[in-house]
Each structure stands twice: as structure tokens, then as C-alpha cells.
Short mmCIF file of C-alpha atoms and ligand atoms in Angstrom, two decimals:
data_model
loop_
_atom_site.label_atom_id
_atom_site.label_comp_id
_atom_site.label_asym_id
_atom_site.label_seq_id
_atom_site.Cartn_x
_atom_site.Cartn_y
_atom_site.Cartn_z
CA PHE A 15 106.30 82.44 101.80
CA PRO A 16 110.03 82.04 101.01
CA MET A 17 112.11 84.38 103.17
CA ASP A 18 115.57 84.36 104.70
CA SER A 19 114.82 86.67 107.59
CA ILE A 20 112.06 88.74 109.17
CA GLN A 21 112.08 91.81 111.40
CA LEU A 22 109.22 92.82 113.69
CA LEU A 23 108.77 96.57 114.11
CA ALA A 24 106.38 98.51 116.36
CA SER A 25 106.48 101.63 118.54
CA ASP A 26 108.80 102.09 121.52
CA ARG A 27 105.93 100.69 123.67
CA SER A 28 106.50 97.18 122.29
CA ALA A 29 110.28 97.35 121.72
CA GLY A 30 112.02 94.48 123.50
CA ARG A 31 108.96 92.19 123.47
CA LYS A 32 109.66 88.72 122.09
CA LEU A 33 107.31 87.02 119.64
CA PHE A 34 107.44 83.67 117.85
CA VAL A 35 107.47 83.54 114.03
CA SER A 36 107.72 80.06 112.46
CA HIS A 37 108.94 78.67 115.82
CA ARG A 38 111.72 81.28 116.04
CA GLU A 39 111.72 83.83 118.85
CA ILE A 40 112.24 87.34 117.50
CA GLU A 41 112.64 90.59 119.43
CA VAL A 42 110.37 93.48 118.44
CA LYS A 43 112.30 96.66 117.60
CA GLU A 44 111.21 100.29 117.61
CA THR A 45 110.54 101.65 114.11
CA VAL A 46 113.12 104.27 113.09
CA SER A 47 114.15 105.67 109.71
CA GLU A 48 117.10 103.24 109.50
CA SER A 49 114.86 100.18 110.09
CA PHE A 50 114.30 99.50 106.38
CA LYS A 51 117.87 99.05 105.12
CA GLU A 52 118.28 95.56 103.56
CA ILE A 53 114.47 95.00 103.69
CA ASP A 54 112.86 93.65 100.48
CA ILE A 55 109.19 93.79 101.50
CA ALA A 56 107.79 95.99 104.28
CA LEU A 57 104.24 95.22 105.48
CA PHE A 58 102.72 98.31 107.15
CA SER A 59 99.66 98.12 109.42
CA ALA A 60 100.07 100.82 112.06
CA GLY A 61 97.56 103.45 110.94
CA ALA A 62 97.58 106.12 108.23
CA GLU A 63 99.74 108.63 110.09
CA ILE A 64 102.59 106.16 110.69
CA SER A 65 102.31 104.93 107.09
CA ARG A 66 102.50 108.47 105.72
CA HIS A 67 105.70 109.06 107.70
CA PHE A 68 107.59 105.77 107.29
CA SER A 69 106.37 104.30 103.96
CA PRO A 70 108.24 106.81 101.74
CA ILE A 71 111.36 106.28 103.88
CA ALA A 72 111.07 102.49 103.49
CA ALA A 73 110.47 102.80 99.73
CA GLN A 74 113.50 105.09 99.35
CA SER A 75 115.58 102.52 101.22
CA GLY A 76 114.70 100.01 98.49
CA ALA A 77 111.83 98.09 100.10
CA VAL A 78 108.50 97.47 98.41
CA VAL A 79 105.88 98.72 100.88
CA ILE A 80 102.53 96.95 101.14
CA ASP A 81 100.36 99.31 103.12
CA ASN A 82 97.23 98.23 105.01
CA SER A 83 96.20 101.77 106.00
CA SER A 84 94.08 104.32 104.12
CA ALA A 85 97.07 106.66 103.62
CA PHE A 86 97.82 105.98 99.93
CA ARG A 87 94.79 104.09 98.63
CA MET A 88 93.40 106.90 96.50
CA VAL A 89 96.79 108.38 95.46
CA SER A 90 96.85 108.10 91.65
CA THR A 91 100.50 106.97 91.54
CA VAL A 92 99.91 104.14 94.04
CA PRO A 93 98.24 100.92 92.86
CA LEU A 94 95.37 99.68 95.02
CA VAL A 95 95.45 95.92 94.67
CA VAL A 96 93.32 92.91 95.54
CA PRO A 97 95.26 89.92 94.14
CA GLU A 98 92.10 88.07 93.06
CA VAL A 99 90.91 91.11 91.06
CA ASN A 100 93.66 93.37 89.70
CA PRO A 101 97.06 91.70 90.27
CA GLU A 102 98.38 93.33 87.05
CA ASP A 103 98.30 96.75 88.77
CA ILE A 104 101.26 95.68 90.92
CA LYS A 105 103.46 96.17 87.84
CA TRP A 106 103.27 99.98 87.91
CA HIS A 107 104.10 100.48 91.60
CA LYS A 108 106.74 103.05 92.51
CA GLY A 109 107.65 101.57 95.87
CA ILE A 110 104.25 101.54 97.60
CA ILE A 111 101.30 99.19 96.99
CA ALA A 112 98.09 99.87 98.94
CA ASN A 113 95.53 97.32 99.97
CA PRO A 114 91.93 98.39 100.45
CA ASN A 115 89.51 98.68 103.31
CA CYS A 116 88.36 95.29 104.62
CA SER A 117 84.75 95.80 103.44
CA THR A 118 85.92 96.67 99.94
CA ILE A 119 88.13 93.57 99.69
CA GLN A 120 85.43 91.03 100.49
CA MET A 121 82.91 92.71 98.19
CA VAL A 122 85.14 92.97 95.10
CA VAL A 123 86.41 89.39 95.49
CA ALA A 124 82.80 88.17 95.30
CA LEU A 125 81.65 90.57 92.58
CA TYR A 126 84.58 90.61 90.16
CA PRO A 127 83.96 87.13 88.63
CA LEU A 128 80.38 88.23 87.90
CA HIS A 129 81.48 91.64 86.59
CA LYS A 130 83.87 89.98 84.10
CA VAL A 131 80.97 88.04 82.56
CA ASN A 132 78.26 90.70 82.84
CA PRO A 133 79.53 94.23 83.68
CA ILE A 134 78.02 95.73 86.82
CA LYS A 135 76.07 98.98 86.43
CA ARG A 136 75.02 99.61 90.03
CA ILE A 137 75.84 98.36 93.55
CA ILE A 138 73.93 99.05 96.76
CA VAL A 139 75.76 97.58 99.74
CA ASP A 140 74.99 97.44 103.46
CA THR A 141 77.77 96.30 105.80
CA TYR A 142 77.70 94.76 109.28
CA GLN A 143 81.25 95.31 110.51
CA ALA A 144 82.95 93.67 113.49
CA VAL A 145 84.88 95.68 116.07
CA SER A 146 88.20 94.00 115.14
CA GLY A 147 88.26 96.29 112.09
CA THR A 148 88.83 99.23 114.44
CA GLY A 149 91.81 97.60 116.18
CA SER A 150 92.64 95.88 119.44
CA ALA A 151 91.38 98.76 121.64
CA ALA A 152 87.87 98.30 120.20
CA VAL A 153 87.93 94.55 120.89
CA ASP A 154 88.78 95.37 124.52
CA GLU A 155 85.97 97.96 124.64
CA LEU A 156 83.32 95.48 123.47
CA THR A 157 84.53 92.88 125.99
CA THR A 158 84.46 95.35 128.88
CA GLN A 159 81.09 96.87 127.95
CA ALA A 160 79.42 93.48 127.41
CA LYS A 161 80.44 92.44 130.96
CA GLN A 162 79.28 95.80 132.35
CA VAL A 163 75.85 95.58 130.67
CA LEU A 164 75.29 92.00 131.87
CA ASP A 165 76.30 93.07 135.41
CA GLY A 166 73.81 95.94 135.28
CA GLN A 167 76.57 98.58 135.34
CA ALA A 168 76.85 101.79 133.31
CA THR A 169 79.20 101.83 130.29
CA ALA A 170 81.60 104.60 129.23
CA PRO A 171 82.45 104.67 125.52
CA HIS A 172 86.04 105.57 124.57
CA VAL A 173 86.82 104.12 121.15
CA TYR A 174 83.31 104.58 119.71
CA PRO A 175 81.07 107.64 120.15
CA HIS A 176 78.35 105.47 121.75
CA GLN A 177 78.07 102.15 123.58
CA ILE A 178 78.84 99.29 121.15
CA ALA A 179 77.81 96.35 123.39
CA PHE A 180 74.27 95.16 122.55
CA ASN A 181 73.97 98.07 120.10
CA VAL A 182 74.52 98.88 116.40
CA LEU A 183 76.20 102.10 115.27
CA PRO A 184 75.27 103.32 111.76
CA GLU A 185 78.29 105.62 111.71
CA ILE A 186 81.79 104.35 110.93
CA ASP A 187 84.35 107.15 110.90
CA VAL A 188 83.28 110.77 110.33
CA PHE A 189 80.54 112.15 108.09
CA LEU A 190 81.68 113.87 104.89
CA ASP A 191 80.07 116.87 103.15
CA ASN A 192 78.26 114.49 100.77
CA ALA A 193 76.43 112.95 103.81
CA TYR A 194 78.16 109.59 103.46
CA THR A 195 80.58 108.54 106.21
CA LYS A 196 84.26 108.28 105.33
CA GLU A 197 84.01 104.45 105.58
CA GLU A 198 81.08 104.40 103.15
CA TRP A 199 82.89 106.65 100.70
CA LYS A 200 86.00 104.42 100.88
CA LEU A 201 83.83 101.52 99.67
CA VAL A 202 82.62 103.62 96.74
CA GLU A 203 85.95 105.08 95.63
CA GLU A 204 88.13 102.05 96.29
CA THR A 205 85.77 99.69 94.43
CA ARG A 206 85.82 101.96 91.37
CA LYS A 207 89.64 102.17 91.43
CA ILE A 208 90.23 98.41 91.86
CA MET A 209 87.65 97.39 89.24
CA HIS A 210 88.75 100.18 86.83
CA ALA A 211 85.12 101.30 86.69
CA ASP A 212 85.02 105.06 87.26
CA ASN A 213 81.35 105.34 86.34
CA MET A 214 79.99 102.40 88.35
CA ALA A 215 77.05 103.64 90.47
CA ILE A 216 77.67 102.63 94.09
CA SER A 217 75.87 103.47 97.33
CA ALA A 218 77.01 102.14 100.71
CA THR A 219 75.65 102.09 104.27
CA CYS A 220 78.23 100.95 106.82
CA VAL A 221 77.17 99.80 110.27
CA ARG A 222 79.31 98.71 113.22
CA VAL A 223 77.83 95.69 115.01
CA PRO A 224 78.76 94.14 118.38
CA VAL A 225 80.62 91.17 116.87
CA PHE A 226 84.31 90.53 117.58
CA THR A 227 85.49 89.30 114.18
CA GLY A 228 84.01 88.79 110.72
CA HIS A 229 82.42 91.48 108.58
CA SER A 230 79.15 90.69 106.73
CA GLU A 231 77.58 92.44 103.75
CA ALA A 232 74.27 92.49 101.90
CA VAL A 233 74.95 93.49 98.29
CA ASN A 234 72.29 94.38 95.73
CA VAL A 235 73.69 94.44 92.20
CA GLU A 236 72.33 95.50 88.82
CA PHE A 237 74.18 94.05 85.84
CA SER A 238 74.27 95.32 82.24
CA GLN A 239 72.24 92.27 81.15
CA PRO A 240 69.80 90.18 83.19
CA MET A 241 71.59 87.69 85.50
CA SER A 242 69.67 84.82 87.08
CA PRO A 243 70.57 83.58 90.59
CA ASP A 244 71.45 80.19 89.04
CA GLU A 245 73.90 81.78 86.62
CA ALA A 246 75.49 83.87 89.38
CA GLN A 247 75.88 80.75 91.54
CA ARG A 248 77.41 78.80 88.64
CA ILE A 249 79.98 81.54 87.99
CA LEU A 250 80.86 81.89 91.68
CA ALA A 251 81.23 78.09 92.07
CA GLN A 252 83.94 78.00 89.41
CA PRO A 253 87.56 78.17 90.61
CA GLN A 254 88.82 81.68 89.78
N1 LIG B 28 92.60 96.82 105.28
C1 LIG B 28 91.99 96.19 106.21
O1 LIG B 28 91.30 95.24 105.94
C2 LIG B 28 92.17 96.60 107.64
C3 LIG B 28 91.51 95.93 108.66
C4 LIG B 28 91.73 96.32 109.97
C5 LIG B 28 92.62 97.36 110.23
N2 LIG B 28 93.21 98.01 109.20
C6 LIG B 28 94.16 99.07 109.41
O2 LIG B 28 95.34 98.52 109.97
C7 LIG B 28 95.92 99.46 110.85
C8 LIG B 28 96.20 98.84 112.22
O3 LIG B 28 95.06 98.20 112.73
P1 LIG B 28 95.15 97.17 113.93
O4 LIG B 28 93.80 96.65 114.14
O5 LIG B 28 96.26 96.19 113.71
O6 LIG B 28 95.54 98.18 115.10
P2 LIG B 28 96.21 97.89 116.48
O7 LIG B 28 95.79 96.55 116.99
O8 LIG B 28 95.95 99.10 117.29
O9 LIG B 28 97.79 97.81 116.14
C9 LIG B 28 98.51 98.92 115.71
C10 LIG B 28 99.99 98.55 115.54
O10 LIG B 28 100.69 99.72 115.10
C11 LIG B 28 101.86 99.87 115.89
N3 LIG B 28 102.25 101.28 116.05
C12 LIG B 28 101.57 102.26 116.66
N4 LIG B 28 102.30 103.41 116.66
C13 LIG B 28 103.45 103.12 116.02
C14 LIG B 28 104.62 103.87 115.70
N5 LIG B 28 104.77 105.16 116.05
N6 LIG B 28 105.62 103.26 115.03
C15 LIG B 28 105.52 101.95 114.71
N7 LIG B 28 104.46 101.18 114.99
C16 LIG B 28 103.43 101.76 115.63
C17 LIG B 28 101.47 99.32 117.24
O11 LIG B 28 102.62 99.01 117.97
P3 LIG B 28 102.62 99.08 119.58
O12 LIG B 28 102.17 97.70 119.99
O13 LIG B 28 104.04 99.35 119.93
O14 LIG B 28 101.69 100.16 120.01
C18 LIG B 28 100.65 98.08 116.83
O15 LIG B 28 101.51 97.00 116.55
C19 LIG B 28 94.96 100.65 110.84
O16 LIG B 28 95.41 101.57 109.88
C20 LIG B 28 93.65 100.06 110.41
O17 LIG B 28 92.80 100.98 109.81
C21 LIG B 28 93.02 97.63 107.93
#
């Protein structure tokens, strides 16, 4: 990616740490309101609360914010973009562009080429999500608990409500009034927004599995017209 300079921002916990970017050592700085002057593109991935606070400040300073958190995804004035699906939505941004939940991204990238040929009526998706999606503290928790279980010791969950090692948790984030979890409802709403398909019927079951990286999904799709497996494979094999 062509760039003249890069700044690394974090909390005061990491300020002063040195990291290498393209063989150059760069000092991490604490994020403050003045951090975004002279910044063209600000990539945010520090959680929704931090994004809600600093993204508008960065946008007002003239940066285009690309936000990895859930803070702005469903805000009607913020485009929610997956480059392989709806790159044209970038055009109407007002300083902030959101990117979706990880489970949404991988599903729409696979389904959109099929949807263009034969519009999707209904999706039923089950996810098997790795702990990396929760952040570095969850990766540490799985490592610690796996060792404890193999050593015959008791485990104490902190990040997740129950033990994650050698277990599956069919509850990602909190339950909503509609009986879906927040993670499941993100898959539903975000998919509709990205694919511009407000009436697409979608049901999701999201499960956390004791895997470090790599989310998997089983997706059952009903198209407007019959679609054979051969035809779906032919479409997906074409370069998009
Ligand atoms: N869209 C997706 O596909 C996807 C996938 C995974 C995660 N996420 C989202 O990405 C975000 C981060 O996830 P992660 O796994 O990278 O978490 P993480 O490993 O816990 O990292 C969080 C980062 O945020 C920084 N931070 C925390 N408080 C801050 C503050 N007050 N000011 C500035 N920086 C601060 C931390 O800096 P310190 O080191 O100083 O604490 C750290 O660099 C979450 O919102 C998560 O939901 C999105």
C-alpha cells in the first residue's frame, strides 16, 4: 500500500513500545485527540467504546476512518463495506467507513457471486468461531485452560462465561429480546445492509469453539430459482 508515513497508536499501556513496520522501528504513542492531525487514513480496531470516542474526532481532523468495531456498522449514514461485495458504498462515506463482523465478511464474500446470478431468498447459517475473534485475552485464556485441563487442574473462566478449553459455547455475546444473541443478530442485519437486501430471510446460530484462529461456517441457502451444486461450483470457481 503506498504510504509516506505511518503512526502506531494504542493506550497508555503500550505507549513507548517499539514495533517494526516494513523493517522500520516505530514507537507506539498513546491515542489522544490531537493524534489524527495530518492523518489521511485511520484504521481503528480497539473496541466499540474507543471507536465511538475517537472516530468522530479523527474524521473531523480530516482522516478517513476505517472502523473494525461494531460501533457504527448499523448507523444509516455510515457505509458498511466488504470490498468484494459493495465497494461502491465507499463513495457516500462522511468520514467513517465500517467493516463488518468477521463471520459476516466470510459469508457474504462466498455468497455474493451466487446472489448476483440467482438472488438469495433465505440463509440459515451456523458458525464455529475461533477465540481470536474475541481478542488476545481470549487466546491466552484458551492456552491456559487447555494446559490446566491436561494437567488435571480446575479452570477459572474470565473472558468467557464458561470454560472454553475442550468445550463449545453456543452463546457469543449477550442474548437479545428476540432470543438471538447479539453476534447472531449482527450476522442477520449486517448481511442485509451489505447486500442491499432488506427482506432477505436469515437465521444464524453462532458457536464459539476451542480453536485459536480461523472461523468456519455451514451455510444453507435457498435461491429464487433452483441452483445445482455444479452451477454453484462453476460460479464460485470464476475469478470475481
Ligand atoms: N471485524 C472483525 O472481523 C473483527 C475480528 C476480531 C476483532 N474485531 C474487533 O476488533 C477490536 C479489537 O480486537 P482485538 O482482537 O485486536 O483486541 P485486542 O487484542 O484486545 O487489542 C485491542 C487494541 O486496542 C487498544 N486499546 C485499548 N484501549 C485503548 C485506548 N483507550 N486507546 C487506544 N487504544 C486502545 C489496545 O492497546 P493496548 O495494547 O495499549 O492495550 C490494543 O492494541 C474489537 O472491537 C473486536 O470486536 C473485529
